[in-house]
mmCIF file of C-alpha atoms in Angstrom:
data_model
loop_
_atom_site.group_PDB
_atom_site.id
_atom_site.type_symbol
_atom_site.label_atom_id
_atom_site.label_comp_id
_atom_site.label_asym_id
_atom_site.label_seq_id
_atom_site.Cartn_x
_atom_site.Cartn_y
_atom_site.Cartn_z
ATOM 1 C CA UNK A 141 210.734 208.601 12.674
ATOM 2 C CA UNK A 142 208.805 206.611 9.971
ATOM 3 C CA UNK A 143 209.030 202.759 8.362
ATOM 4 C CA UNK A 144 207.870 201.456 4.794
ATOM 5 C CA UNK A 145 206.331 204.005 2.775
ATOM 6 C CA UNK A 146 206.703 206.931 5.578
ATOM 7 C CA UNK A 147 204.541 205.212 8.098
ATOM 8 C CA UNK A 148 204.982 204.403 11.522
ATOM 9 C CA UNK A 149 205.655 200.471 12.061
ATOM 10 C CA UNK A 150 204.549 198.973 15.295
ATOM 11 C CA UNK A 151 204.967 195.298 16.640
ATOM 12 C CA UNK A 152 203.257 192.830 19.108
ATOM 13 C CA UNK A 153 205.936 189.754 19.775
ATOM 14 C CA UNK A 154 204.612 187.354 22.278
ATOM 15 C CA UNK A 155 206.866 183.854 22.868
ATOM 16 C CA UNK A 156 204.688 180.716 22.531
ATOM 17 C CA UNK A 157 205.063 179.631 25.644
ATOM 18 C CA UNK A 158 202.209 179.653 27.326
ATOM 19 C CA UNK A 159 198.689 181.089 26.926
ATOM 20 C CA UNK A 160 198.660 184.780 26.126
ATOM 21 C CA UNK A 161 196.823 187.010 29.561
ATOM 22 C CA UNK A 162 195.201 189.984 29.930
ATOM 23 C CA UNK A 163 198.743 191.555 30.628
ATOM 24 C CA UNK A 164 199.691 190.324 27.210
ATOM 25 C CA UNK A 165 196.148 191.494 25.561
ATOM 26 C CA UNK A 166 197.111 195.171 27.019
ATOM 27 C CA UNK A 167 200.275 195.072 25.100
ATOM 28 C CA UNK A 168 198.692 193.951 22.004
ATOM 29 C CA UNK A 169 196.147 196.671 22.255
ATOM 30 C CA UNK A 170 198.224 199.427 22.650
ATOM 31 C CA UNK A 171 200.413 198.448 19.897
ATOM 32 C CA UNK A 172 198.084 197.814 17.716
ATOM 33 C CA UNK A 173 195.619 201.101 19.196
ATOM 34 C CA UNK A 174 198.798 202.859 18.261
ATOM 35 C CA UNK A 175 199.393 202.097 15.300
ATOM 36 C CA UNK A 176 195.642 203.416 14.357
ATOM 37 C CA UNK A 177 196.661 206.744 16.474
ATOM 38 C CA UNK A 178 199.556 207.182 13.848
ATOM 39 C CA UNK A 179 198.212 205.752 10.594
ATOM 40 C CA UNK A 180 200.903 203.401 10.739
ATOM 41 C CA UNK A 181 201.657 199.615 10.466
ATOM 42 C CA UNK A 182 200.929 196.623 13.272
ATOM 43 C CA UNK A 183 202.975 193.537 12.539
ATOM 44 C CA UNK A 184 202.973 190.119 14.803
ATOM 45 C CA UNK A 185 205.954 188.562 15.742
ATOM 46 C CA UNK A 186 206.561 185.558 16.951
ATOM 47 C CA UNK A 187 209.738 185.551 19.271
ATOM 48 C CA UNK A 188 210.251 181.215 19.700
ATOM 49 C CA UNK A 189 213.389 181.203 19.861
ATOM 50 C CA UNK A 190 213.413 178.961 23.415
ATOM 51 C CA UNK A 191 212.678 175.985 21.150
ATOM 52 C CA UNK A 192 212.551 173.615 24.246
ATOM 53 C CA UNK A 193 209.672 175.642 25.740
ATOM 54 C CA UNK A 194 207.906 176.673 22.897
ATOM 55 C CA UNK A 195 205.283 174.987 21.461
ATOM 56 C CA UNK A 196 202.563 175.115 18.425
ATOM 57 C CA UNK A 197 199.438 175.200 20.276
ATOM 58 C CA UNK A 198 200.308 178.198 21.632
ATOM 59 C CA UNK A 199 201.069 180.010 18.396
ATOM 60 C CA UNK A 200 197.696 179.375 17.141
ATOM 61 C CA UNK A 201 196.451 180.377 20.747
ATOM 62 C CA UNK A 202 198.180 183.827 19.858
ATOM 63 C CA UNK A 203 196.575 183.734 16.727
ATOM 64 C CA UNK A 204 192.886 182.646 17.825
ATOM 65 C CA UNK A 205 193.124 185.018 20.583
ATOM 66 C CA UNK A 206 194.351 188.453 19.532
ATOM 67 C CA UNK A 207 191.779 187.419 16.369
ATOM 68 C CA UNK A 208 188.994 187.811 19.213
ATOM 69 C CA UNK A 209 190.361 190.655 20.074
ATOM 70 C CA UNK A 210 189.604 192.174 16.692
ATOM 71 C CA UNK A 211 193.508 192.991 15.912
ATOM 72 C CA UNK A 212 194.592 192.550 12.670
ATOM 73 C CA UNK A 213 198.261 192.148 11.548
ATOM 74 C CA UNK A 214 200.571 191.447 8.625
ATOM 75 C CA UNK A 215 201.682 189.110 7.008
ATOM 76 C CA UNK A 216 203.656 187.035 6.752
ATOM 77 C CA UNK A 217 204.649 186.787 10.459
ATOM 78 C CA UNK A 218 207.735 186.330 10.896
ATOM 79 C CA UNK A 219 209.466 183.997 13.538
ATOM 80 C CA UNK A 220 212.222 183.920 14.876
ATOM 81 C CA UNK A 221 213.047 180.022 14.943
ATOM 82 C CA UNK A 222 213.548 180.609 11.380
ATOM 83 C CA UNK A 223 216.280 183.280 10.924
ATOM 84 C CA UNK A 224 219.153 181.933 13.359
ATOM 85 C CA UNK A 225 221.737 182.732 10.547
ATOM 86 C CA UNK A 226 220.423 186.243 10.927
ATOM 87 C CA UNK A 227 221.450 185.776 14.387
ATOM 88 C CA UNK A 228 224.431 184.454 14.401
ATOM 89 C CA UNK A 229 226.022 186.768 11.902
ATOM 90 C CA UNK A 230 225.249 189.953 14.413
ATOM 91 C CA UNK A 231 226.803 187.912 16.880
ATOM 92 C CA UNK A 232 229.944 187.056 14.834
ATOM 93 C CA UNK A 233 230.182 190.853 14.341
ATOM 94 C CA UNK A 234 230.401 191.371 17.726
ATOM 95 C CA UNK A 235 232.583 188.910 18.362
ATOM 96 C CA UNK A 236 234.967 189.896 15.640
ATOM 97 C CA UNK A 237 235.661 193.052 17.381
ATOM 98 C CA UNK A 238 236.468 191.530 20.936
ATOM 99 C CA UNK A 239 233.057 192.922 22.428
ATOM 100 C CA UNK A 240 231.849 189.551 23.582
ATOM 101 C CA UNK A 241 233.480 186.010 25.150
ATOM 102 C CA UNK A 242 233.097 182.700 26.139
ATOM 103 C CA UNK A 243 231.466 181.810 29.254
ATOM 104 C CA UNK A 244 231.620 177.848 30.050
ATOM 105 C CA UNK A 245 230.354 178.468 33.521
ATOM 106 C CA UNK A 246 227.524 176.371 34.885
ATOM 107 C CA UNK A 247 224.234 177.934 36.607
ATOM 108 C CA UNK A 248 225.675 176.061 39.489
ATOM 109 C CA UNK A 249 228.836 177.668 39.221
ATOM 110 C CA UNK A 250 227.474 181.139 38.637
ATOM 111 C CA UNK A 251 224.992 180.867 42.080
ATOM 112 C CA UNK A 252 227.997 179.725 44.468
ATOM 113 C CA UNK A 253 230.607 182.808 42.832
ATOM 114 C CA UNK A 254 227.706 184.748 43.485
ATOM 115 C CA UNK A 255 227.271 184.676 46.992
ATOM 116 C CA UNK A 256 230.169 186.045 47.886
ATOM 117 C CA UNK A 257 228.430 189.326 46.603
ATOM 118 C CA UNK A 258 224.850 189.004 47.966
ATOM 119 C CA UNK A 259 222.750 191.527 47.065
ATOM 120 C CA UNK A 260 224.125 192.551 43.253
ATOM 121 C CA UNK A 261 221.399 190.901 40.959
ATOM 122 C CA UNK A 262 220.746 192.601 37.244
ATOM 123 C CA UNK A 263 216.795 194.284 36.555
ATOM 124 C CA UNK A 264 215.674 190.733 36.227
ATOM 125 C CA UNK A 265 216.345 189.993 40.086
ATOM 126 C CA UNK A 266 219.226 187.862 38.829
ATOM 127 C CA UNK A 267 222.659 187.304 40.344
ATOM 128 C CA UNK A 268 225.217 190.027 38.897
ATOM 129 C CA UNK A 269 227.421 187.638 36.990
ATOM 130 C CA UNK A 270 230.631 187.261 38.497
ATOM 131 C CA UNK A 271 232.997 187.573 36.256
ATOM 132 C CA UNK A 272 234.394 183.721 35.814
ATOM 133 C CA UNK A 273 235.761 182.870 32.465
ATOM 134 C CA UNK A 274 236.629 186.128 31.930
ATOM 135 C CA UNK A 275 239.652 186.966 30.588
ATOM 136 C CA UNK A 276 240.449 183.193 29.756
ATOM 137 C CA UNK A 277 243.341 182.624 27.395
ATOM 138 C CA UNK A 278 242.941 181.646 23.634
ATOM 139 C CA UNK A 279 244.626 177.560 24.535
ATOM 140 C CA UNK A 280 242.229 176.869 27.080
ATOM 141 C CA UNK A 281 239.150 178.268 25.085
ATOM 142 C CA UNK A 282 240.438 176.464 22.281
ATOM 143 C CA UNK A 283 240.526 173.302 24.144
ATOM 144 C CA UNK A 284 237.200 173.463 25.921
ATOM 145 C CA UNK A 285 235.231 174.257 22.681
ATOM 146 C CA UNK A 286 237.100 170.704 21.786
ATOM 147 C CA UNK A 287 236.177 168.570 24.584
ATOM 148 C CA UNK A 288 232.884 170.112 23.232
ATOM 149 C CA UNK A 289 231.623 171.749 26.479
ATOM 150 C CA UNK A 290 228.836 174.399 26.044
ATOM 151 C CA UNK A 291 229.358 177.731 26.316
ATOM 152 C CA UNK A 292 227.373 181.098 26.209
ATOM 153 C CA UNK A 293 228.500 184.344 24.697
ATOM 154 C CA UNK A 294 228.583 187.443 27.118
ATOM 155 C CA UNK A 295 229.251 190.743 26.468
ATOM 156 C CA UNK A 296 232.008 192.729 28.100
ATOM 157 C CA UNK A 297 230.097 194.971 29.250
ATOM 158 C CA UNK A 298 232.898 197.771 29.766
ATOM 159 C CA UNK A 299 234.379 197.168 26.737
ATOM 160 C CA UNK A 300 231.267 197.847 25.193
ATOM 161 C CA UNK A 301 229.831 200.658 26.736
ATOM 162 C CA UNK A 302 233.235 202.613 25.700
ATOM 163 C CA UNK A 303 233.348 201.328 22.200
ATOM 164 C CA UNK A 304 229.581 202.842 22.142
ATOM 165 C CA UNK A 305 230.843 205.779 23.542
ATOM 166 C CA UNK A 306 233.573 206.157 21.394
ATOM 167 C CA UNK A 307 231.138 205.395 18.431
ATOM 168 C CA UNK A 308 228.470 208.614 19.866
ATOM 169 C CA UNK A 309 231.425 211.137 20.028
ATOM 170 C CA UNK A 310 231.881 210.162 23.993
ATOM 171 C CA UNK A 311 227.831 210.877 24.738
ATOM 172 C CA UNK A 312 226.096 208.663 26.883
ATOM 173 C CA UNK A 313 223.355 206.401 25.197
ATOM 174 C CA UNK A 314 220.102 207.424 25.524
ATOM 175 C CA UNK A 315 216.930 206.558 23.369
ATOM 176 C CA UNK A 316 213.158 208.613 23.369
ATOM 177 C CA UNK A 317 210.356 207.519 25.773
ATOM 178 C CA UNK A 318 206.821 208.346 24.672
ATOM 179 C CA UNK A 319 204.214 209.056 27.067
ATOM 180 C CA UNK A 320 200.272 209.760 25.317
ATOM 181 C CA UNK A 321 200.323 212.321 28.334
ATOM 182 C CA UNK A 322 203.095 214.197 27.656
ATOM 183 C CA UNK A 323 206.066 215.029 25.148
ATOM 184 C CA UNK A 324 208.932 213.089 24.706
ATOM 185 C CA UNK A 325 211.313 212.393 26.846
ATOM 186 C CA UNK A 326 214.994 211.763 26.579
ATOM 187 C CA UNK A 327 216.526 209.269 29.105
ATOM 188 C CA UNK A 328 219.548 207.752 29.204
ATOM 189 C CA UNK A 329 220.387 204.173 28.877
ATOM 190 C CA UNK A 330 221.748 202.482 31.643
ATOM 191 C CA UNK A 331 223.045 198.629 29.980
ATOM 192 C CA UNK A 332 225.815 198.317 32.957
ATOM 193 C CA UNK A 333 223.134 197.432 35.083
ATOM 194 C CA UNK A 334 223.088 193.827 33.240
ATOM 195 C CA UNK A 335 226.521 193.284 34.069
ATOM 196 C CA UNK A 336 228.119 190.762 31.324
ATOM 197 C CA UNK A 337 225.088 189.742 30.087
ATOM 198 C CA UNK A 338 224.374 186.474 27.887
ATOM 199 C CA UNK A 339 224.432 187.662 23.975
ATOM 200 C CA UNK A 340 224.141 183.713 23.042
ATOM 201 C CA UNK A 341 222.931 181.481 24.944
ATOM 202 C CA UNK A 342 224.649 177.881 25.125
ATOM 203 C CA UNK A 343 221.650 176.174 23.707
ATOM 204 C CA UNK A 344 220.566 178.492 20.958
ATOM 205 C CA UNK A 345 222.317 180.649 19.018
ATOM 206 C CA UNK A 346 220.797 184.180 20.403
ATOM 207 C CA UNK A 347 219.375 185.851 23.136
ATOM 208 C CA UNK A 348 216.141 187.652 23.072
ATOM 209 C CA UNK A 349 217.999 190.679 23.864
ATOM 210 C CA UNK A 350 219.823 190.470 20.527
ATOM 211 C CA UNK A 351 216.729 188.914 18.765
ATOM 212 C CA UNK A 352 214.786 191.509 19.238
ATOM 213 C CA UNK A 353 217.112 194.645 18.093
ATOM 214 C CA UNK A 354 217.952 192.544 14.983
ATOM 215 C CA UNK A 355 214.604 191.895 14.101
ATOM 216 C CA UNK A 356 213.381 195.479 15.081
ATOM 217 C CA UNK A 357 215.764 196.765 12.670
ATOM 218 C CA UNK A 358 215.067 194.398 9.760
ATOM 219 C CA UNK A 359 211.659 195.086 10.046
ATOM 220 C CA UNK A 360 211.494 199.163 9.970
ATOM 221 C CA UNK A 361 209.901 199.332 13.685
ATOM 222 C CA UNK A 362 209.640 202.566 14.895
ATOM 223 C CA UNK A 363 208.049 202.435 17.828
ATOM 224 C CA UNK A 364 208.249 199.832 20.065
ATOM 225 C CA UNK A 365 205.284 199.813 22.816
ATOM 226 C CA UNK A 366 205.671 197.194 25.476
ATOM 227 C CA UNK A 367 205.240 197.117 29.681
ATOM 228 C CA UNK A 368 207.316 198.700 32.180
ATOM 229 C CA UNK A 369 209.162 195.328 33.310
ATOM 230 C CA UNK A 370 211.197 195.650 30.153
ATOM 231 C CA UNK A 371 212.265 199.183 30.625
ATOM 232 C CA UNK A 372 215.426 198.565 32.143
ATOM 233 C CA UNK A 373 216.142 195.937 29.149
ATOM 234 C CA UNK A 374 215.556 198.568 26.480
ATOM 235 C CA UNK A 375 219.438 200.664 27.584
ATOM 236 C CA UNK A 376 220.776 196.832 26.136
ATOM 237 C CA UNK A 377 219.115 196.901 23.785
ATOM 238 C CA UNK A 378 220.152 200.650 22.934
ATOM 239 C CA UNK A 379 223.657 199.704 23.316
ATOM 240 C CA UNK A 380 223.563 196.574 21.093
ATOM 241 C CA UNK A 381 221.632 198.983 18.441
ATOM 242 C CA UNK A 382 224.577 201.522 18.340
ATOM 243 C CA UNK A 383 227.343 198.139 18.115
ATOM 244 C CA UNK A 384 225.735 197.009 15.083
ATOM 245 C CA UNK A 385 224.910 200.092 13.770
ATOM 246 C CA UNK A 386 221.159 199.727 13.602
ATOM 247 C CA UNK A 387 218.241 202.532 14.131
ATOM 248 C CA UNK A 388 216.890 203.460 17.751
ATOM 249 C CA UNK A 389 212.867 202.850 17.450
ATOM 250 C CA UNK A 390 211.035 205.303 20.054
ATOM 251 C CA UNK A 391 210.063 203.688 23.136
ATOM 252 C CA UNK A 392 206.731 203.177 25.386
ATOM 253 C CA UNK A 393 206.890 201.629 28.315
ATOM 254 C CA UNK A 394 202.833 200.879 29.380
ATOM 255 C CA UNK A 395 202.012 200.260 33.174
ATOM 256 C CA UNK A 396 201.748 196.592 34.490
ATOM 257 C CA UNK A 397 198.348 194.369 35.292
ATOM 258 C CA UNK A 398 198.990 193.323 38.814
ATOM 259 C CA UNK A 399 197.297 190.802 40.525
ATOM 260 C CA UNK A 400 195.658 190.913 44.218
ATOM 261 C CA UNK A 401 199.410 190.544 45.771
ATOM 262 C CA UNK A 402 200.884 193.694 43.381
ATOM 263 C CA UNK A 403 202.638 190.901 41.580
ATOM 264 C CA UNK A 404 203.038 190.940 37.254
ATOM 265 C CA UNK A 405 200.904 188.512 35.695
ATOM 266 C CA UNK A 406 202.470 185.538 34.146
ATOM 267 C CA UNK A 407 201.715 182.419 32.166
ATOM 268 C CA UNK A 408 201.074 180.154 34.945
ATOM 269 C CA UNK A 409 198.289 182.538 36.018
ATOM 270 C CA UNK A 410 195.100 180.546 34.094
ATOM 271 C CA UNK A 411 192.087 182.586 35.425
ATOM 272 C CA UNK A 412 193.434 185.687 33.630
ATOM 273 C CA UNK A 413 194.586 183.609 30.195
ATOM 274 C CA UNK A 414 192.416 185.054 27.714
ATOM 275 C CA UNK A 415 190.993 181.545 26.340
ATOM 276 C CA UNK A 416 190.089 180.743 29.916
ATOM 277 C CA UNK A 417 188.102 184.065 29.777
ATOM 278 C CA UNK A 418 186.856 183.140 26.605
ATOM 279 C CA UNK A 419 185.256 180.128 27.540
ATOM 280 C CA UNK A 420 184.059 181.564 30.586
ATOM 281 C CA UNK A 421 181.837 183.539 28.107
ATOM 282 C CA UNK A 422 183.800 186.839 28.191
ATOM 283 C CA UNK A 423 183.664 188.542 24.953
ATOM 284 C CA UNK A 424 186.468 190.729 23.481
ATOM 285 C CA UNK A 425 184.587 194.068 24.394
ATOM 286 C CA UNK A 426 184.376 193.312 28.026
ATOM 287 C CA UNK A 427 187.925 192.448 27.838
ATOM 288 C CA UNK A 428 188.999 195.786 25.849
ATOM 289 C CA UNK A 429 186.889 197.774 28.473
ATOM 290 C CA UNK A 430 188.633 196.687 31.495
ATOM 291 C CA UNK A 431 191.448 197.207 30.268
ATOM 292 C CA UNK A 432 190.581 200.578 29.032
ATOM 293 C CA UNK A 433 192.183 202.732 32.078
ATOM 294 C CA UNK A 434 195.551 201.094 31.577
ATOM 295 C CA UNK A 435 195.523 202.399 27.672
ATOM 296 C CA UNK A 436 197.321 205.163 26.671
#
């Protein structure tokens, strides 16, 4: 499977949230280490599409940062604040063909339905969505959207799954896992674990779950190298590929950086954010070296 000019493409998309960590510098370098492996292409994307939490200091942090790393990338880099149309008219697709619905329920709302089915959360640890605001009728839809209360777009998630079906000759979805250590590996997609998900969300007009398929397609990735916490995300993602009719990139899924309590690094965690490190005095090739057993 091969991009632009019959070479591999490869992508690193951070969102500018926050100060890229050492669990972000892993991805990065096994992207981009991958992309030497196959003689292929490393692009940067920038996934902002949370424009309340994003911010520019932190997209110049990505920049500064993976620079100290000694990656190189592409350009232009694209983001994704710019391309909402792009967005919207996969979504509109969707919609057209009764796959997804408004949801005007509140997070409020959505917690206390939940509870009367404790224990069902989705991969992220969230509550299963309930169902409410399914199966509304066309009048009352009509009339919220004019009293101008927000909504989300979900996906009916059964619906789906047999229109994708129906759409693979009735074979389940499944997608290729790479693994340096062995050969690939065909596993099959499980999106029903995500329940209804959110397509749109009510304050922008995407998800990342539909971001990123879109923009893996328009950009000829092939392979898509990224941790293990998104591995149950990438059967969505499959099934939103085969909906819209777009290629299936190959698929890594790299181990986690943990901290001392087993728990994924995040954003908040400042004594492993690589500028911290930096001006600590840790250069890139310390950095790169203990990281090196995690590398495939």
């Amino acid at each position: 499977m091969t991009g632009d000019a019959g070479r591999p493409v490869l992508r690193f998309a951070p969102s500018p949230n926050g100060e890229l960590h050492l669990g972000h510098a892993l991805s990065a370098l096994t992207g981009w280490m991958w992309a030497q492996r196959l003689g292929g292409r490393f692009l940067l994307r920038i996934e902002d599409i949370d424009t309340g939490r994003c911010r520019e200091e932190f997209v110049r942090g990505i920049f500064d940062d993976l620079a100290w790393l000694g990656l190189s990338w592409e350009e232009p880099v694209l983001r994704q604040s710019e391309h909402f149309d792009r967005y919207r008219a996969a979504a509109r697709r969707l919609e057209d063909e009764g796959l997804l619905y408004p949801c005007f329920a509140t997070r409020a709302e959505i917690a206390a339905a939940a509870r009367a089915q404790p224990g069902l959360t989705d991969p992220d640890g969230a509550p299963l969505y309930p169902g409410l605001h399914k199966g509304l009728d066309r009048g009352e839809i009509d009339e919220r959207k004019a009293r101008g209360e927000p909504f989300a777009l979900r996906i009916d998630m059964e619906k789906a799954i047999a229109r994708a079906r129906g759409m693979s000759g009735g074979q389940d979805l499944d997608y290729t896992a790479l693994d340096a250590a062995g050969p690939p590996a065909r596993m099959v997609a499980e999106p029903q674990r995500w329940g209804d998900a959110v397509i749109v969300r009510k304050d922008v007009p995407t998800s990342y779950h539909l971001a990123v398929v879109v923009d893996d397609a328009l950009q000829g990735v092939t392979h898509v190298t990224r941790g293990k916490d998104l591995e149950a995300a990438t059967g969505l993602h499959r099934l939103l590929q085969v909906l819209l009719g777009l290629p299936a990139p190959l698929y890594h899924h790299h181990a986690l950086i943990t901290d001392e309590d087993g728990r994924k690094l995040s954003k908040s965690a400042r004594d492993t954010a690589l500028a911290s490190l930096r001006r600590s005095g840790a250069t890139a090739e310390e950095i790169r070296q203990r990281l090196a057993r995690f590398l495939a």
